XYZ file of C-alpha atoms in Angstrom:
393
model
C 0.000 0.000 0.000
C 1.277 3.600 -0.554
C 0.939 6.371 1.636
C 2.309 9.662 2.006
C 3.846 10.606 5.256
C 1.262 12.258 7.216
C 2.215 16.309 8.332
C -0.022 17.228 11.183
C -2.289 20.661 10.567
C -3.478 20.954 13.898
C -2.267 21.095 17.195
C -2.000 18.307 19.885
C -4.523 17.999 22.287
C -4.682 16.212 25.766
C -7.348 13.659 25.084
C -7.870 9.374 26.032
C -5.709 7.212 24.706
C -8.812 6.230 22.199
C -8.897 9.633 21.031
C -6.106 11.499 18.661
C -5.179 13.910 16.247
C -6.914 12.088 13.797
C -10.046 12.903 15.480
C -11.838 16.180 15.902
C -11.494 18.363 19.089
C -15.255 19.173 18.842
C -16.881 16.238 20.232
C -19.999 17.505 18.289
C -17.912 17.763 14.980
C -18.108 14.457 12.797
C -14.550 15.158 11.190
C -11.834 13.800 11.031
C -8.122 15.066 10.156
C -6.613 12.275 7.743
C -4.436 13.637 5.469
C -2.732 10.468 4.466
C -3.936 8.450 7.393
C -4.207 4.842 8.707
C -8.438 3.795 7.645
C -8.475 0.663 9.801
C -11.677 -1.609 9.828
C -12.481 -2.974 13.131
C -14.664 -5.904 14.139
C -15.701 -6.896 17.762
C -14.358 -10.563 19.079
C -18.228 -12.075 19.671
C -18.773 -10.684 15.447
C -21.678 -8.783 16.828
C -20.263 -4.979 15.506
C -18.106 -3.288 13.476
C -16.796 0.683 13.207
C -13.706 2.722 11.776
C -10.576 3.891 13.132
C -8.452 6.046 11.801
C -4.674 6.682 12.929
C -1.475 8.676 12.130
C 1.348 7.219 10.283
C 3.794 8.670 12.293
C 4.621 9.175 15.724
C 2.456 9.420 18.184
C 0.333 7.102 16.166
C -2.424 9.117 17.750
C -5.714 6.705 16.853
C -9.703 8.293 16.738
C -12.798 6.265 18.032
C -15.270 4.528 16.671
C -17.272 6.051 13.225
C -19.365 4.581 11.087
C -20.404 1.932 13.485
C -22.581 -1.173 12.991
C -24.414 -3.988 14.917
C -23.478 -6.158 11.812
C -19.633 -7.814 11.612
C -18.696 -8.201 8.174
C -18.149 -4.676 7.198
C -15.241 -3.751 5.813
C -13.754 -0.059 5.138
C -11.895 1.264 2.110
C -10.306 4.450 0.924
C -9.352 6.581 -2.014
C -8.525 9.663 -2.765
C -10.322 12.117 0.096
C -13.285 9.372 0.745
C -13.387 6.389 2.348
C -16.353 3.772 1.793
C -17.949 1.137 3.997
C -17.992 -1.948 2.935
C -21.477 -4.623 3.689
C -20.355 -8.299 2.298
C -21.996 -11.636 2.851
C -25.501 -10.780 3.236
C -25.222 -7.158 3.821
C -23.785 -6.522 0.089
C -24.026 -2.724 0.210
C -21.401 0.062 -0.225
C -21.834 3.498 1.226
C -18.934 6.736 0.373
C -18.350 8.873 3.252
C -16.243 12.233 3.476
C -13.727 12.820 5.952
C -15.423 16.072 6.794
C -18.513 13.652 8.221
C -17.021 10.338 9.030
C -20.786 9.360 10.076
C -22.786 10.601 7.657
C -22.750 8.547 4.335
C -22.621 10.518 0.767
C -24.620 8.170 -0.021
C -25.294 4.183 0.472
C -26.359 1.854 -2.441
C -27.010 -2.162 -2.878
C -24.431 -4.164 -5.065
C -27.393 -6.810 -5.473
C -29.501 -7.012 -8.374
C -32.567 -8.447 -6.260
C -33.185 -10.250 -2.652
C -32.313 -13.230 -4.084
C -28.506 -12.262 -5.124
C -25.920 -12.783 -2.811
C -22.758 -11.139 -4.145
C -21.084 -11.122 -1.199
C -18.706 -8.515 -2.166
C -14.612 -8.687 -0.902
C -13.488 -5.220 -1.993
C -13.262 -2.547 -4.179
C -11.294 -1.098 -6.861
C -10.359 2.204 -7.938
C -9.570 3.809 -11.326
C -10.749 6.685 -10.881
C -13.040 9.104 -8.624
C -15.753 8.198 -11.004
C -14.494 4.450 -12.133
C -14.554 1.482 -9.748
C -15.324 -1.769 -9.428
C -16.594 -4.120 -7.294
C -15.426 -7.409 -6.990
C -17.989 -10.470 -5.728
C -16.968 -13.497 -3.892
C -20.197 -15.431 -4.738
C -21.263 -14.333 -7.688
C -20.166 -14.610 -11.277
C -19.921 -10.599 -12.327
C -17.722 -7.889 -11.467
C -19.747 -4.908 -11.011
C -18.631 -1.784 -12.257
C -19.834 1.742 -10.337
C -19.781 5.104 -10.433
C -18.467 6.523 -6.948
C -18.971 10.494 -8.262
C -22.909 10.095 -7.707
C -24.061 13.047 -5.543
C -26.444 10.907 -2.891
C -28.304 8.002 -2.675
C -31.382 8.210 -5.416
C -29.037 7.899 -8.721
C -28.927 4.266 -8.662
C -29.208 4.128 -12.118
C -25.801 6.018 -12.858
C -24.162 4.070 -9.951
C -24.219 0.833 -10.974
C -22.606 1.121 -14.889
C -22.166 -2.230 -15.834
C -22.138 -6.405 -14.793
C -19.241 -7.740 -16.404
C -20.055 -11.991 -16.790
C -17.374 -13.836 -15.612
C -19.265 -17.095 -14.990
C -17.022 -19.269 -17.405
C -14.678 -18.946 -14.412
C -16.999 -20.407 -11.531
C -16.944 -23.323 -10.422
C -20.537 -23.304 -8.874
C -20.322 -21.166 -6.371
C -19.294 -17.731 -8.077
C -16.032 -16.530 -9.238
C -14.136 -15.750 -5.847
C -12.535 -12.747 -6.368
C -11.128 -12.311 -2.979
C -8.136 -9.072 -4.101
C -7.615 -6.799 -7.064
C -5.650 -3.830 -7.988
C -4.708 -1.461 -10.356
C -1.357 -1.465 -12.261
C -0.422 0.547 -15.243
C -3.993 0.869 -16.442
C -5.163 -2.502 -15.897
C -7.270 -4.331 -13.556
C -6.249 -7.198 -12.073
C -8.496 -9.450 -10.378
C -7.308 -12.780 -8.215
C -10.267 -15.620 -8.442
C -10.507 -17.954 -5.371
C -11.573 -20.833 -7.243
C -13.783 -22.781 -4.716
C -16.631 -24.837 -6.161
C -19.981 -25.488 -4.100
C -18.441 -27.534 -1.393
C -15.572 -25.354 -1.140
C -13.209 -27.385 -2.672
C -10.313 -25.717 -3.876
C -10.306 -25.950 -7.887
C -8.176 -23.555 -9.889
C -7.073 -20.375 -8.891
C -6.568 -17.585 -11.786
C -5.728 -13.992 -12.448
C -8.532 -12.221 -14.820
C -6.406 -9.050 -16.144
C -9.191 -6.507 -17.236
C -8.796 -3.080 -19.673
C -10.815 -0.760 -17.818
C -10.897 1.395 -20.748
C -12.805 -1.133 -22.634
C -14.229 -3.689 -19.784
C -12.786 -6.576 -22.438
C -10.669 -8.876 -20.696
C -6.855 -8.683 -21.452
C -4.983 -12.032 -23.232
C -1.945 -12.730 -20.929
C -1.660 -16.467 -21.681
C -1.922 -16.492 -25.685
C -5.233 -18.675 -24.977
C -7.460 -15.612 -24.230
C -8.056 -16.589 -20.877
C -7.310 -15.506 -17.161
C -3.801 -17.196 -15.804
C -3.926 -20.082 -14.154
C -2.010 -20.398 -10.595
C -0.124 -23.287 -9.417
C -1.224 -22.535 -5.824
C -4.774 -23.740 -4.329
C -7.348 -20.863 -2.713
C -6.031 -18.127 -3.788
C -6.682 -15.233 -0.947
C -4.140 -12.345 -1.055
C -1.686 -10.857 -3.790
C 0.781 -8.019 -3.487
C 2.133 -6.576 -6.306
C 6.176 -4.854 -6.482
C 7.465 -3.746 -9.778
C 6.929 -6.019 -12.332
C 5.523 -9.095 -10.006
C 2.569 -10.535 -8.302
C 2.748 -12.520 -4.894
C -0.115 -14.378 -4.875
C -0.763 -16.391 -0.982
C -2.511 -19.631 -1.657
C -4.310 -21.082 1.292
C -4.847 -24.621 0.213
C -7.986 -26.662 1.736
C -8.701 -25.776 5.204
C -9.243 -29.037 7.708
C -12.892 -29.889 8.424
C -14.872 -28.468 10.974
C -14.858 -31.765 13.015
C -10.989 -32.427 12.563
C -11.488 -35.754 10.690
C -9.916 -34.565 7.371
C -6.831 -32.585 7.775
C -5.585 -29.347 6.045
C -4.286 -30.108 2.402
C -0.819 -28.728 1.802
C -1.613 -27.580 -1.782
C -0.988 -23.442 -1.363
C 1.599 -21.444 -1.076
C 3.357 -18.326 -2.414
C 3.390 -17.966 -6.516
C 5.505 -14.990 -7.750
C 3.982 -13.813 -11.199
C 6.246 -12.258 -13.820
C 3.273 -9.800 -15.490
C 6.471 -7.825 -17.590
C 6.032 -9.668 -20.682
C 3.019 -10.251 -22.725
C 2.760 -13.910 -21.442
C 2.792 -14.178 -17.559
C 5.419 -16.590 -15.938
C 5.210 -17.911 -12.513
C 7.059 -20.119 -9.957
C 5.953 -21.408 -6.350
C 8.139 -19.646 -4.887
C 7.914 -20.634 -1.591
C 5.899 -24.127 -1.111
C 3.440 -24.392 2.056
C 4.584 -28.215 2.248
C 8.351 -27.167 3.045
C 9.466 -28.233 6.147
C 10.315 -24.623 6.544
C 6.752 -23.680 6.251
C 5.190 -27.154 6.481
C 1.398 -25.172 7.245
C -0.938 -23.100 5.492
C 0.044 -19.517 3.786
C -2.374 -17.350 5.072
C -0.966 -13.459 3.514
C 1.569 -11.587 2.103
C 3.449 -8.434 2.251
C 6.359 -7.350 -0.123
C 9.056 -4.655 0.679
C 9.859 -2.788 -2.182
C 13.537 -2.587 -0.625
C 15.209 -4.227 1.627
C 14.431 -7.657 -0.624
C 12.575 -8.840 2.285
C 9.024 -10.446 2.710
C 6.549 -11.267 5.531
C 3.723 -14.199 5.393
C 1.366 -15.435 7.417
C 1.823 -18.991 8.554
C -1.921 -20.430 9.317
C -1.496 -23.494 12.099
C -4.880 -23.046 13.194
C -7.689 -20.906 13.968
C -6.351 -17.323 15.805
C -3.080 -19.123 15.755
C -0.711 -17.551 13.651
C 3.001 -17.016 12.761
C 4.777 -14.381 11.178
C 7.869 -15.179 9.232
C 10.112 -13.561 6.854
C 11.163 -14.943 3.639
C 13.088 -13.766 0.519
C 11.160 -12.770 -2.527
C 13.817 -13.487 -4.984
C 15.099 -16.964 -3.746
C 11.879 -18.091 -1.592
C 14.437 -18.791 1.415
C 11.859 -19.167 4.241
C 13.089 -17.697 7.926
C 13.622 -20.716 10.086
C 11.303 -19.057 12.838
C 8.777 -16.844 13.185
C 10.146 -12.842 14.070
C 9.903 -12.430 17.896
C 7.384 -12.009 19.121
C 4.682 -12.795 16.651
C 4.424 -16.653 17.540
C 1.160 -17.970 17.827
C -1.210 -14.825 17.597
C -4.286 -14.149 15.919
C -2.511 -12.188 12.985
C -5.449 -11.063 10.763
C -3.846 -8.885 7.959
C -0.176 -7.159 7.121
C 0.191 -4.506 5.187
C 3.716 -1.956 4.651
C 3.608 1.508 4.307
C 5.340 3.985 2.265
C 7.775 4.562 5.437
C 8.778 0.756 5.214
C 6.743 0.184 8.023
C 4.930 -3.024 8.878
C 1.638 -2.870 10.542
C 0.819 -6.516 11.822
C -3.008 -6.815 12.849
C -3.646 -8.797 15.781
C -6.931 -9.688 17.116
C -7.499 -10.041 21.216
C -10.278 -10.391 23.482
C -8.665 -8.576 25.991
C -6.063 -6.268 23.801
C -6.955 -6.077 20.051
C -4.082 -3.971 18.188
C -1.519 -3.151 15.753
C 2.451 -3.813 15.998
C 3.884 -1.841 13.547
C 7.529 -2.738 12.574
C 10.531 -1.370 10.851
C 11.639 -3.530 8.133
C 14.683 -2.114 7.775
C 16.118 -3.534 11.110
C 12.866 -5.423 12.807
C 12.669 -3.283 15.648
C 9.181 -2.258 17.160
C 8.061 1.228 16.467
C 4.689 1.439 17.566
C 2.054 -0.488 19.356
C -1.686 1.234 18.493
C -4.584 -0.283 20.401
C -7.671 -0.279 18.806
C -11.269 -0.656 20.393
C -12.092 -3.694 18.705
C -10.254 -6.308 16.477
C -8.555 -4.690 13.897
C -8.990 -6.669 10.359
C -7.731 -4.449 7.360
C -5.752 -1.913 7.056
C -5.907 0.630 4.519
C -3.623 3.646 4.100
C -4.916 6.812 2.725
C -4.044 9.013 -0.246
C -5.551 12.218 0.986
C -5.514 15.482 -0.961
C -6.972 17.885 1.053
């Protein structure tokens, strides 16, 4: 993620620990200073709520409260440009644009469903442009393309701008698309590849031409790549590759079948016109020898973080090399065994390292550059994605 480094316009106040420069010193006053700002979704530990958080990117790391709060838990919240959007996914499958002059007060809120009956379940979204998006579903078979510019919330016809079919890629239980992103005017889009009883088929990346909404040859067959790895979930993208983080199967519920070994970390060579790719670090190693759960690229440093999955809220994080694959042989101290729930680097060459607690939710954020702790921001409730804002204004 890239992210300017924040400059603070107003003074320092004495306020709680819960509340910082990023929020306002009017408790009456819904806005919020976040010129290049931390956007951090949070989600309670019984999934019974959801709200905001936003947070400097430098010291004092100064964190708001709550905005934007729900009694629902899958929520997610995004940001681009001077906006930041709340996210409604299984079941909810609703986006809403909010200003950072009213961080409770939506611009406007719309469905991403075309009737009761659909279920899009939507992962995230992606930006072009202030007025060129798209939303990509996990469980259904089109990518929905929007117009965020719309004014307020009775212009659904110029929101929603067109349902791009995808279904030759679903396997039965929509396409998946779990991550996307931007890159030098295209859209790429990583498909789960799950099929109704969530067995992990193939994984793919759909490239897209915004520009034309026609889907982009990278193969020479005219269709999306195909991945090596198993359930896709997370890709990060420096210079001219893509680390994609396959999961594999998850064990059953009950623990009689165990998890199958078939993810890992595929780096994607996207320079030429036909991709390339190589497993690049293999979740069956006996230096991993567990599920791949993220990933996180420095664009110096040639260093890279995953997340080791051993079990549910039990989590590793470990270092590896993104040119060789040579996996740490431990986890970095410290971060042994936690409920790690997303990673993301900032444009300091900071880590932030989400970690989910009953009794201390928060964020470690880390210097790459030596592995020393720089911050430790506590959040009210479980923090689950971390965004980092591109603020004009």
């Amino acid at each position: 993620m890239n992210a300017r480094q924040l400059i603070k316009a107003t003074a320092l106040v004495s306020i709680s620990a819960f509340l910082g420069a990023c929020s306002s010193s009017d408790s009456t006053d819904n806005s919020v200073d976040c010129f290049d700002c931390a956007v951090i979704s949070t989600v309670s530990a019984d999934f019974t709520s959801s709200a905001v958080q936003f947070t400097d990117t430098i010291p004092a790391y100064e964190i708001s409260s709550d905005y934007a709060a729900q009694d629902l838990s899958d929520v997610r919240f995004l940001t681009f440009g001077d906006h930041f959007y709340r996210m409604g996914r299984f079941g909810i499958n609703n986006l809403a644009k909010f200003s950072f002059d009213d961080a409770e007060n939506p611009i406007w809120e719309y469905s991403v469903a075309k009737d009761d009956s659909d279920n899009p379940n939507p992962y995230t979204v992606v930006f072009v442009s202030e007025t060129q998006a798209y939303v990509l579903p996990f469980g259904t078979d089109e990518i929905i393309e929007i117009n965020p510019s719309v004014t307020d919330s009775n212009q659904q016809s110029d929101f929603i701008v067109d349902r791009l079919d995808y279904s030759k890629y679903s396997f039965g239980n929509g396409i998946g698309a779990s991550d996307g992103f931007v890159k030098d005017g295209l859209l790429y889009v990583l498909l789960n590849g799950q099929d109704s009883s969530f067995v992990p088929q193939t994984s793919r990346i759909l490239v897209i031409d915004p520009s034309t909404n026609l889907e982009v040859d990278v193969n020479g067959s005219g269709e999306a790549y195909d991945l090596t790895v198993k359930n896709a979930q997370d890709m990060d993208v420096v210079g001219g590759y893509i680390y994609v983080a396959g999961v594999g199967r998850y064990a059953s519920l009950d623990g009689s079948r165990p998890a199958e070994l078939t993810g890992g970390i595929e780096k994607v060579d996207i320079r030429g016109m036909t991709y390339l790719s190589t497993l690049l670090v293999d979740d069956n190693d006996a230096s991993v020898n567990a599920q791949i759960a993220g990933v996180e690229v420095s664009s110096s440093d040639n260093k890279a973080y995953l997340i080791r999955y051993n079990a549910f809220q039990d989590n590793d994080l470990i270092q590896f090399n993104p040119t060789s694959g040579a996996v740490s042989a431990s986890p970095n101290d410290g971060f042994s065994g936690l409920d790690i729930k997303t990673i993301e680097i900032d444009s300091s060459n900071q880590l932030w390292v989400a970690l989910g607690d009953t009794v201390n939710p928060r964020i470690e954020v880390i210097s790459i550059a030596d592995d020393s702790s720089v911050a430790t921001i506590n959040t009210i409730r479980n923090p689950v994605r971390i965004e980092f804002a591109d603020t004009t204004n």
